[in-house]
GROMACS .gro file of C-alpha atoms in nm:
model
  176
    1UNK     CA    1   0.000   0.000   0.000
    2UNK     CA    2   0.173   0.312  -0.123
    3UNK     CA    3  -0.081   0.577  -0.185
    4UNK     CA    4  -0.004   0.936  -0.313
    5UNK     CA    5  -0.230   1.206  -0.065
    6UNK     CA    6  -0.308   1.519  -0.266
    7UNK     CA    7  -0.385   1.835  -0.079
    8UNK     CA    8  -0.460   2.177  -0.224
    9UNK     CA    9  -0.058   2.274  -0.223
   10UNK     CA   10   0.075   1.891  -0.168
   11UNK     CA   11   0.178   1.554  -0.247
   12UNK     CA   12   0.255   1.332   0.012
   13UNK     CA   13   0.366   1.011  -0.187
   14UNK     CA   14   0.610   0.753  -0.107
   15UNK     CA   15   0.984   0.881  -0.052
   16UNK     CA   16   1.244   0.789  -0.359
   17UNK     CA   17   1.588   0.741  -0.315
   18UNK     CA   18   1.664   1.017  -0.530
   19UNK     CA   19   1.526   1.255  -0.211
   20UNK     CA   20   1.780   1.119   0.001
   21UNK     CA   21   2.026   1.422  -0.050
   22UNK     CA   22   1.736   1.668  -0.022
   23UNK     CA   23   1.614   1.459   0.328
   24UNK     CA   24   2.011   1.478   0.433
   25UNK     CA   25   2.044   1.868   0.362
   26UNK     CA   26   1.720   2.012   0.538
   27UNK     CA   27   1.598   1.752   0.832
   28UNK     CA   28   1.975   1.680   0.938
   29UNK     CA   29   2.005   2.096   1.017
   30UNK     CA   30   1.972   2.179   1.359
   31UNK     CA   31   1.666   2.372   1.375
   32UNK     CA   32   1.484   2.110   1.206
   33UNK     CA   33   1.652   1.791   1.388
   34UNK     CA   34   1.601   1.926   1.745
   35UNK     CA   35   1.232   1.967   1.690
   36UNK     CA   36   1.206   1.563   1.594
   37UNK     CA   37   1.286   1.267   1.795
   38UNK     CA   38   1.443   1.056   1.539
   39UNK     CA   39   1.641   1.208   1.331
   40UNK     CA   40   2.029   1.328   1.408
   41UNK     CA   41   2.190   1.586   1.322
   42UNK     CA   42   2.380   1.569   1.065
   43UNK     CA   43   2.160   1.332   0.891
   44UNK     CA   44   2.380   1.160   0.664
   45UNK     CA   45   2.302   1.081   0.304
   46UNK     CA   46   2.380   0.739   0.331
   47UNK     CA   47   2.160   0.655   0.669
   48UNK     CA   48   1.870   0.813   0.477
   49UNK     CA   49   1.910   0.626   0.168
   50UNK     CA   50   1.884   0.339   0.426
   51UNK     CA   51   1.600   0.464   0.626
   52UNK     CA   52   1.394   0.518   0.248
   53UNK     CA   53   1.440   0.131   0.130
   54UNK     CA   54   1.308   0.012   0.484
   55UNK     CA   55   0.992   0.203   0.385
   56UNK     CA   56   0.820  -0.074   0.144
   57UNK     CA   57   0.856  -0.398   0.424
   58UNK     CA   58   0.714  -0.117   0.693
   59UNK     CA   59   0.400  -0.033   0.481
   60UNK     CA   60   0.352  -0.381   0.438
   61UNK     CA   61   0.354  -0.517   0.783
   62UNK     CA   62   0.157  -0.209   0.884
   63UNK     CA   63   0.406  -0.070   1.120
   64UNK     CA   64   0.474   0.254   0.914
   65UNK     CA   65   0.342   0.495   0.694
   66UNK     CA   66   0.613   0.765   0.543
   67UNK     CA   67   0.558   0.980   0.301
   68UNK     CA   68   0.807   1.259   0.125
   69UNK     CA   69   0.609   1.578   0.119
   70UNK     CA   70   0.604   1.783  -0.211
   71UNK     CA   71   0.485   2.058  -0.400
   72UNK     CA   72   0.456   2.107  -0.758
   73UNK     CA   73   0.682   2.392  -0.717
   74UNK     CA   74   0.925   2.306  -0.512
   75UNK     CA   75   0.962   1.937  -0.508
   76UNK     CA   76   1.048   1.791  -0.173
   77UNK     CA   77   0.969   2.043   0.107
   78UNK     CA   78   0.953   1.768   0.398
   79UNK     CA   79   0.823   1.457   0.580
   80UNK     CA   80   0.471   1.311   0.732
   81UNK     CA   81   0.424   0.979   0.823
   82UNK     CA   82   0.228   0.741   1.073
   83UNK     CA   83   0.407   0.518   1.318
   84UNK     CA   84   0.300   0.235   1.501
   85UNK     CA   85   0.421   0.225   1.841
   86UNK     CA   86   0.324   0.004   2.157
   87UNK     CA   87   0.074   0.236   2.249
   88UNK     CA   88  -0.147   0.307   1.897
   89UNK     CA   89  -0.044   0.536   1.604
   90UNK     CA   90   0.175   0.825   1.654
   91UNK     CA   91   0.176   1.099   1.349
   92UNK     CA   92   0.511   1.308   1.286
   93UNK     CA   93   0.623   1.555   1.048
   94UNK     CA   94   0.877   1.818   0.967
   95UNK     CA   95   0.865   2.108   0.669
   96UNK     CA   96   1.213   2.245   0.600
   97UNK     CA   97   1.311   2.610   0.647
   98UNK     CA   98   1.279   2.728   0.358
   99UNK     CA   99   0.892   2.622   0.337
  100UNK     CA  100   0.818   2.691   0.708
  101UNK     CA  101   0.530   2.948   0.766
  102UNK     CA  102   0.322   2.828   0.445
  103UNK     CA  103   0.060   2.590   0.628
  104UNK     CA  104   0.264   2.292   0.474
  105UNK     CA  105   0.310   2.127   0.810
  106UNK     CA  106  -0.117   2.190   0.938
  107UNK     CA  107  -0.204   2.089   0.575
  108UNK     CA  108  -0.012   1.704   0.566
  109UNK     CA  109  -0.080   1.654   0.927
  110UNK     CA  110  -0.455   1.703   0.829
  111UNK     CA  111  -0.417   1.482   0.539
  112UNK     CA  112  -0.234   1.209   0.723
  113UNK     CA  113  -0.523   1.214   1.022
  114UNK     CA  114  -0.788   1.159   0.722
  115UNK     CA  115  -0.556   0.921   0.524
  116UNK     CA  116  -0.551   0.706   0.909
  117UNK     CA  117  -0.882   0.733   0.974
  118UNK     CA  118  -1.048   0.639   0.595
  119UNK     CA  119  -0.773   0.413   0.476
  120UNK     CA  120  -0.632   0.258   0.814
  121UNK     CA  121  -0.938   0.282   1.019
  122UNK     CA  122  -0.747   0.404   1.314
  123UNK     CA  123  -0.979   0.561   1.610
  124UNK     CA  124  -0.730   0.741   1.725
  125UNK     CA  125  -0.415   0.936   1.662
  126UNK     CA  126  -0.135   1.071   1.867
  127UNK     CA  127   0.103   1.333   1.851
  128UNK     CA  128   0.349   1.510   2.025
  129UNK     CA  129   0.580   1.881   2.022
  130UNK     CA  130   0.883   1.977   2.216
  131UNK     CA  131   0.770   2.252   2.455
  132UNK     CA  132   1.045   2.485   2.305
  133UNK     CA  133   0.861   2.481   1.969
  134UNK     CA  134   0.514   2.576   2.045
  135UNK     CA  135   0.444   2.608   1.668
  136UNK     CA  136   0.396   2.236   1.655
  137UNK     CA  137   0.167   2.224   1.896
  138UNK     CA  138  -0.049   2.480   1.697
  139UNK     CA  139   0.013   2.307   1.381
  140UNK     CA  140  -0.205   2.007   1.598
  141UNK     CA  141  -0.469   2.260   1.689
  142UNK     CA  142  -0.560   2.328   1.304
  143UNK     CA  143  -0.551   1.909   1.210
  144UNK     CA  144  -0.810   1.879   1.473
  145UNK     CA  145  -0.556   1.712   1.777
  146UNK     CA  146  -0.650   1.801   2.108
  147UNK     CA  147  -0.406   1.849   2.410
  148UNK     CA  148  -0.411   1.529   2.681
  149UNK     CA  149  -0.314   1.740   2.945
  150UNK     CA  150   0.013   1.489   2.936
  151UNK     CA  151   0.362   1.555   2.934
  152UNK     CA  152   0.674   1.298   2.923
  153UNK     CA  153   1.062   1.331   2.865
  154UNK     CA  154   1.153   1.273   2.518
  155UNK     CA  155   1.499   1.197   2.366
  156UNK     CA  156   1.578   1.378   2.054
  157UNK     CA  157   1.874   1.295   1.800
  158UNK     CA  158   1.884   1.612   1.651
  159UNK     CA  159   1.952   1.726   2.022
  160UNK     CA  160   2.171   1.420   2.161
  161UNK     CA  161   1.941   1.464   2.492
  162UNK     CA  162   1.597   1.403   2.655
  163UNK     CA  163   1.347   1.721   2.632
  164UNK     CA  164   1.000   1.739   2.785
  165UNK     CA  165   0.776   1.712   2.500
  166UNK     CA  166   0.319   1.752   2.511
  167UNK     CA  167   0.113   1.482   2.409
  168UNK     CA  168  -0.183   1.541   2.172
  169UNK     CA  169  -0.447   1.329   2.050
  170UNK     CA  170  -0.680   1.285   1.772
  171UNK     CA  171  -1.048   1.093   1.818
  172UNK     CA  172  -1.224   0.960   1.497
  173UNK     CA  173  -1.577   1.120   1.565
  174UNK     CA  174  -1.450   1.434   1.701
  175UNK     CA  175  -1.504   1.761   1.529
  176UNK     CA  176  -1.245   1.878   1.284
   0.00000   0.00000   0.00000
């Protein structure tokens, strides 16, 4: 299962690994890195040529759903996906800096809660931001996610260290 999501301004399809350098250059920078859990900085080309041909076996055992985020424009501008973890279905994402500020990141997380709810028939979602970058958390508010009221320590890659991060959650049924 390797849909393409269009959006008004996207494309979240399957990566290629002809994005690899692109991935490399804008999540491994520091600003973007810090702000994920998983990916370090630097972000070398190689580990995410590696990281892109895991992506088929994951879709197909249902334990992960990445997709390269595009615009016509512009090509590759970032990353969305849906992760299974022990608990349910976490969502994540990341727009580079060049992009940030254009609705890219409110606009895939949206498409990736209706993508998990009509093609995956998940009931719910999570989702969490590092409290230093409150625009994530905001980014939740406009794809309908809802704060828990929880908060946990989270290590970080991109930061080489544990940062307190909010938890968020999306409910099939809920108004969004």
């Amino acid at each position: 299962m390797s849909p393409v999501i269009t959006t008004e301004q996207l494309s979240l399809r399957p990566f290629r690994i002809e994005d690899a350098q692109r991935v490399s250059k804008h999540a491994g920078r520091p600003a973007i890195a810090r702000m994920v859990q998983n990916v370090p900085c630097p972000y070398p080309q190689l580990a995410v040529e590696g990281w892109i041909m895991l992506h088929d076996s994951l879709r197909r055992r249902r334990q992960a759903f990445p997709f390269a985020v595009a615009t016509d424009d512009d090509g590759l501008v970032g990353a969305a996906g849906l992760h299974r973890t022990r608990g349910g279905w976490i969502l994540g994402y990341w727009i580079g800096e060049p992009w940030q500020g254009r609705g890219y990141a409110s606009e895939a997380a949206g498409a990736l809660r209706d993508f998990a709810a009509g093609q995956l028939n998940l009931p719910v979602i999570s989702a969490e931001w590092f409290e230093d970058n409150p625009a994530s958390g905001r980014v939740l508010e406009k794809a309908g996610f809802t704060p828990t009221g929880k908060t946990a320590e989270r290590f970080s890659l991109g930061r080489r260290a544990r940062a307190r991060s909010v938890e968020m959650e999306w409910r099939s049924g809920a108004a969004h």
